[in-house]
DNA sequence: TTGAAAGCGCTACCAT
DNA sequence: ATGGTAGCGCTTTCAA
């Protein structure tokens, strides 16, 4: 016996009705008796019929998908699972897509395969959100498909949803300064990352305005990096009384390093992170931080894609918000 | 001027070639001169032509997608972004899908919309991975589409990828016992969750074997829940010297509660979590925990879907692994 | 190397 | 309520 995948034709024949009737019955369209409906459903069931999504999409004209493209700079794909940011983007996109019949597709590639992926998705997508995609690759995408929004990474011409990273860093440092810290160290993210660079600028602005020295180190946006950077900074500058850490993940590591050498947080060293990710609340003590409305940003990007009017250089900017917890304020509620 | 979306027909006409030639040229198929190729590409570019994925899929017969279905029990969609587990599943699936031309689609629904989503996806998917989907809904899915794997939640007939939660809990508690803890409290997840239930069983088994009292509380799998449960347990049983917490997220909260009242970890109270998620490493001190190979599990589920031979009751079981860090072992490296 | 034409499986319109 | 049928936009033989 030859096993072809059953089509609606097979169902119709077996049920003794026309294709049209079978289609109506299975899609619960008006104009189809309950008897027929039941019969067709029954036949479809026993035949194991599954409608072909492509054929259905082609015939009906609807069916869309929005693509999320993420580039993975680390050699290991694991970071994407471990990174708190990524899930929030999906959550935001999902929210924006709820109620529509638009699907969400996910693509992840390492840096060496990034070009291929960009081209492949750009050729076929109805709209895409770019996360962690470098400026040049974003432009490459945009050239092939203008229905695209970059999240947080600016690129010439490419529509952008951004947040005020520079202002956020400034606010964070101003908070440390306000509560009395005067020897404030900073742990930055990698320069390749646009957010990290903006946050560096905010840091530079405030230490200039406040006339404080630049006590900076690089933490590579990882917890381990944050731990090591903090340990090194404290060794080189034992009088540090505040620490601005450009991501919560690094800040969680910094907190561990600080308490490991017996300093108290916030009494000896006040610490503030960035992102308001899960790492901020899991740290001990919980971290003051700058909240990024990632979900809303992703939702906005998605809606912009759905609406379709995306002029080049379209820009949506989101404010950030200071959240104070025990790492800068002993009296804060947990 | 009427703006229809340009089709390959338009490109062909404009380039003065046939549809077939245009198709070949754009897909870089053999049998197409460089001149034609360039010409067609040029025309396509200026016309802003984008191939219709549905039509292409229908005509070529290829193109598949695997679906990830997640049910969100919390009222708020945010948890999915905050939950460390979810991103790891995607990372695993992505790995398994790399190199194939199979797409990954994501679907999230709240509990009240879960039935709808299950039916919608089951009707059209070529294969699906179910995360956090209750047993009855998983069965409902399976009835409509047998190409499905449930992750960690057993359901009658439904193929399953599981990990040894019961054994993991037993191992975790045995570790606490081995390092000398005798008054061991437990913070559990919600009974509705299959993993939580298995971990309860492992806990029950060990305290019976070791002849220890049952000092249990419920932490709802949230950090806040873990914090409150730990605080309450310590108040009711001040002599607690060990704590088994059924998820790292809850354990991070428990750690905060324990240090907040001045107890030392691990000297006064040793703590062990579960999952080896980001919450475990961000806690302070870092948490000993039971590592779940979530990425591998998700990858296995995905590959099983791709291979296609999924007998009912197909089962793949993964071992778990004890990871020791400072929360049970002061000398552990960070 | 190119063109003509036959579908891919389904929906939706127009009759009946 | 049902059946016939014309496409949806593309790929892929088969001939030229």
XYZ file of C-alpha atoms in Angstrom, chain B residues 3-330:
328
model
C 0.429 49.126 -6.034
C 0.131 45.398 -6.234
C 2.793 43.335 -4.607
C 5.091 42.373 -7.465
C 5.161 38.700 -8.376
C 7.749 36.723 -10.215
C 5.569 37.270 -13.282
C 6.216 41.000 -13.047
C 9.915 40.478 -12.692
C 9.986 38.126 -15.667
C 8.001 40.476 -17.883
C 10.074 43.484 -16.934
C 13.289 41.562 -17.551
C 11.968 40.215 -20.805
C 12.371 36.592 -19.830
C 10.054 33.766 -18.825
C 8.875 32.998 -15.317
C 10.944 29.844 -15.335
C 14.099 31.704 -16.221
C 13.447 34.334 -13.629
C 12.943 31.657 -11.011
C 16.119 29.846 -11.943
C 18.122 33.028 -12.001
C 16.969 34.185 -8.597
C 17.485 30.829 -6.965
C 20.963 30.443 -8.409
C 20.036 27.224 -10.076
C 22.303 25.665 -12.698
C 21.382 26.497 -16.263
C 21.163 30.232 -16.239
C 23.685 32.610 -17.728
C 25.472 35.148 -15.629
C 23.995 37.900 -17.779
C 20.435 36.790 -17.183
C 21.108 36.294 -13.547
C 22.400 39.809 -13.122
C 19.579 41.280 -15.170
C 16.887 39.483 -13.232
C 18.476 40.364 -9.910
C 18.595 43.976 -10.998
C 14.937 44.059 -12.005
C 13.850 42.254 -8.869
C 15.742 44.777 -6.813
C 14.179 47.844 -8.418
C 10.725 46.326 -8.350
C 11.135 45.432 -4.717
C 10.153 41.878 -5.476
C 9.864 39.455 -2.566
C 9.040 35.841 -3.233
C 5.923 34.565 -1.530
C 7.030 31.947 0.982
C 3.715 30.127 0.864
C 3.730 29.776 -2.891
C 7.311 28.696 -2.850
C 6.672 26.125 -0.161
C 3.639 24.782 -1.951
C 5.376 24.453 -5.284
C 8.610 23.018 -4.015
C 7.118 20.754 -1.418
C 9.763 21.561 1.139
C 9.625 24.074 3.955
C 8.747 22.922 7.391
C 8.367 24.409 10.769
C 8.495 22.994 14.241
C 6.410 24.665 16.905
C 7.197 25.360 20.490
C 4.092 25.726 22.609
C 4.333 27.255 26.042
C 1.492 27.749 28.459
C 1.762 30.608 30.840
C 0.093 29.903 34.149
C 0.786 33.248 35.732
C -1.663 36.037 35.019
C 1.242 38.082 33.760
C 3.022 37.202 30.563
C 6.172 38.636 32.021
C 7.257 35.499 33.786
C 8.077 33.843 30.544
C 10.685 36.493 29.982
C 11.915 36.252 33.511
C 11.994 32.501 33.647
C 15.418 31.041 32.981
C 14.098 27.714 31.720
C 12.387 28.969 28.624
C 15.374 30.471 26.868
C 17.308 27.269 27.361
C 14.617 25.290 25.586
C 14.847 27.604 22.610
C 18.609 27.365 22.606
C 18.391 23.572 22.528
C 15.842 23.504 19.753
C 17.840 26.001 17.735
C 20.889 23.806 17.987
C 18.996 20.782 16.745
C 17.523 22.783 13.883
C 20.812 24.295 12.753
C 21.729 23.085 9.296
C 18.220 21.933 8.475
C 15.919 24.368 6.735
C 13.276 23.781 9.323
C 11.980 26.881 11.037
C 11.196 27.344 14.706
C 7.919 28.964 15.657
C 6.975 30.064 19.133
C 3.526 30.172 20.643
C 2.659 31.376 24.081
C -0.758 31.486 25.643
C -2.234 32.111 29.032
C -4.178 29.324 30.668
C -7.574 30.597 29.555
C -6.510 30.673 25.913
C -4.517 27.451 26.115
C -7.205 25.202 24.624
C -7.588 27.407 21.564
C -3.864 27.550 21.030
C -3.431 23.818 21.398
C -6.095 23.166 18.789
C -4.796 25.788 16.402
C -1.230 24.570 16.475
C -2.160 20.906 16.445
C -4.207 21.393 13.296
C -1.327 22.716 11.265
C 2.028 21.865 12.762
C 4.475 19.386 11.353
C 5.700 18.741 14.869
C 5.568 20.433 18.227
C 7.349 20.597 21.544
C 5.135 21.215 24.546
C 6.488 23.132 27.511
C 4.535 23.662 30.661
C 1.467 22.159 29.031
C -0.740 20.245 31.416
C -1.361 16.565 30.926
C -4.917 16.906 29.660
C -3.997 19.591 27.146
C -1.059 17.537 25.952
C -3.384 14.618 25.343
C -5.765 16.902 23.518
C -2.917 17.954 21.294
C -1.758 14.417 20.714
C -5.226 13.320 19.613
C -5.147 15.884 16.831
C -1.494 15.519 15.977
C 0.766 12.708 17.141
C 3.937 14.520 16.090
C 4.457 16.006 19.488
C 6.799 15.724 22.430
C 6.069 16.912 25.908
C 8.983 18.314 27.847
C 9.040 17.085 31.431
C 5.279 16.807 31.807
C 4.093 13.234 31.396
C 0.740 12.680 29.732
C -0.897 9.417 28.684
C 0.255 8.339 25.204
C 2.195 11.539 24.571
C 5.879 11.084 23.709
C 7.986 12.477 26.510
C 11.414 13.831 27.182
C 11.956 13.771 30.894
C 14.674 14.103 33.449
C 15.108 12.346 36.729
C 13.520 14.908 38.994
C 12.782 12.447 41.740
C 16.316 11.114 41.741
C 17.683 14.632 41.556
C 15.795 15.721 44.625
C 16.937 12.610 46.446
C 20.529 13.322 45.465
C 20.271 16.936 46.569
C 18.910 16.002 49.961
C 21.439 13.221 50.348
C 24.152 15.783 49.746
C 22.824 18.005 52.510
C 22.649 15.010 54.791
C 26.160 13.921 53.898
C 27.643 17.288 54.847
C 26.016 17.008 58.225
C 22.619 18.682 58.000
C 19.986 16.914 60.087
C 17.172 19.419 60.326
C 16.507 19.886 56.653
C 13.621 22.011 55.440
C 12.124 21.834 51.963
C 10.540 24.461 49.771
C 8.435 22.948 47.013
C 6.919 24.113 43.736
C 3.209 24.103 42.924
C 1.577 20.683 42.832
C 0.077 21.426 39.427
C 3.578 21.200 38.008
C 4.807 17.717 37.189
C 8.449 18.518 37.963
C 7.502 19.931 41.312
C 5.588 16.805 42.152
C 8.469 14.509 41.233
C 10.831 16.562 43.338
C 8.434 16.267 46.255
C 8.609 12.514 45.881
C 12.396 12.534 45.943
C 12.253 14.638 49.081
C 9.777 12.304 50.744
C 11.878 9.285 49.830
C 15.028 10.663 51.380
C 13.549 11.939 54.608
C 11.952 8.552 55.066
C 15.190 6.724 54.370
C 17.137 9.044 56.655
C 14.457 9.185 59.299
C 14.172 12.955 59.251
C 11.097 15.070 59.933
C 9.117 16.679 57.129
C 9.695 20.419 57.309
C 8.017 21.562 54.110
C 6.592 24.755 52.677
C 5.353 25.883 49.282
C 7.231 28.491 47.286
C 5.228 28.559 44.062
C 8.391 28.429 41.943
C 8.940 32.166 42.372
C 11.757 34.007 44.086
C 9.333 35.873 46.311
C 7.654 32.619 47.250
C 11.020 31.143 48.133
C 11.896 34.150 50.262
C 8.655 34.035 52.215
C 8.681 30.273 52.654
C 12.247 30.342 53.955
C 11.501 33.168 56.357
C 8.475 31.341 57.708
C 10.292 28.022 58.034
C 13.181 29.596 59.922
C 10.776 31.284 62.281
C 8.874 28.087 63.000
C 11.952 25.872 63.152
C 14.933 27.953 64.258
C 17.132 24.864 64.363
C 17.008 24.283 60.610
C 20.525 23.592 59.321
C 19.815 22.703 55.719
C 17.369 23.670 53.047
C 16.319 21.862 49.900
C 14.677 24.288 47.524
C 12.979 22.845 44.459
C 14.091 25.572 42.065
C 17.029 27.942 41.898
C 14.750 30.923 41.564
C 13.083 30.088 44.873
C 16.464 29.227 46.328
C 17.814 32.663 45.434
C 14.956 34.096 47.494
C 15.607 31.661 50.308
C 19.257 32.687 50.413
C 18.231 36.306 50.772
C 15.823 35.460 53.581
C 18.426 33.418 55.420
C 21.155 36.041 55.296
C 18.640 38.788 56.094
C 18.171 37.346 59.576
C 21.898 37.042 60.074
C 22.434 33.335 59.461
C 25.507 32.294 57.530
C 25.401 30.111 54.445
C 26.527 27.346 54.454
C 27.835 27.344 58.050
C 24.495 27.886 59.785
C 22.241 26.744 56.987
C 23.335 24.878 53.860
C 21.155 25.479 50.828
C 20.721 23.528 47.635
C 18.589 24.524 44.658
C 17.415 22.813 41.509
C 17.839 23.477 37.757
C 21.297 25.021 37.564
C 19.749 28.099 36.046
C 21.190 31.579 35.982
C 19.568 32.183 39.368
C 21.943 29.672 40.932
C 25.086 31.496 39.860
C 23.696 34.951 40.558
C 22.748 34.091 44.116
C 25.199 35.082 46.826
C 26.728 32.774 47.826
C 26.355 30.813 44.581
C 24.035 27.861 44.900
C 24.762 24.202 44.848
C 22.088 22.709 42.677
C 20.934 19.856 40.496
C 21.757 20.476 36.853
C 19.058 19.662 34.364
C 20.286 19.220 30.787
C 17.476 21.360 29.418
C 19.215 22.263 26.175
C 19.998 18.643 25.398
C 16.493 17.592 26.285
C 14.994 20.177 23.986
C 17.423 19.201 21.239
C 16.515 15.546 21.633
C 12.829 16.323 21.461
C 13.383 18.363 18.332
C 15.445 15.703 16.624
C 12.831 13.098 17.445
C 10.286 15.304 15.736
C 12.515 15.706 12.704
C 13.171 11.994 12.442
C 9.483 11.387 12.599
C 9.266 7.987 14.221
C 7.466 8.879 17.394
C 5.601 5.939 18.752
C 3.052 6.748 21.412
C 4.638 6.519 24.843
C 8.057 7.137 23.262
C 10.263 8.187 26.135
C 13.668 9.693 26.528
C 14.966 10.052 30.033
C 17.871 12.256 31.041
C 20.033 11.969 34.103
C 20.621 14.972 36.326
C 23.836 16.025 37.953
C 24.829 17.435 41.341
C 26.734 20.712 41.169
C 28.364 21.891 44.353
C 29.008 25.546 45.010
C 29.455 27.686 48.072
C 25.931 27.361 49.423
C 26.761 23.870 50.661
C 30.514 24.011 50.628
C 32.370 27.058 51.885
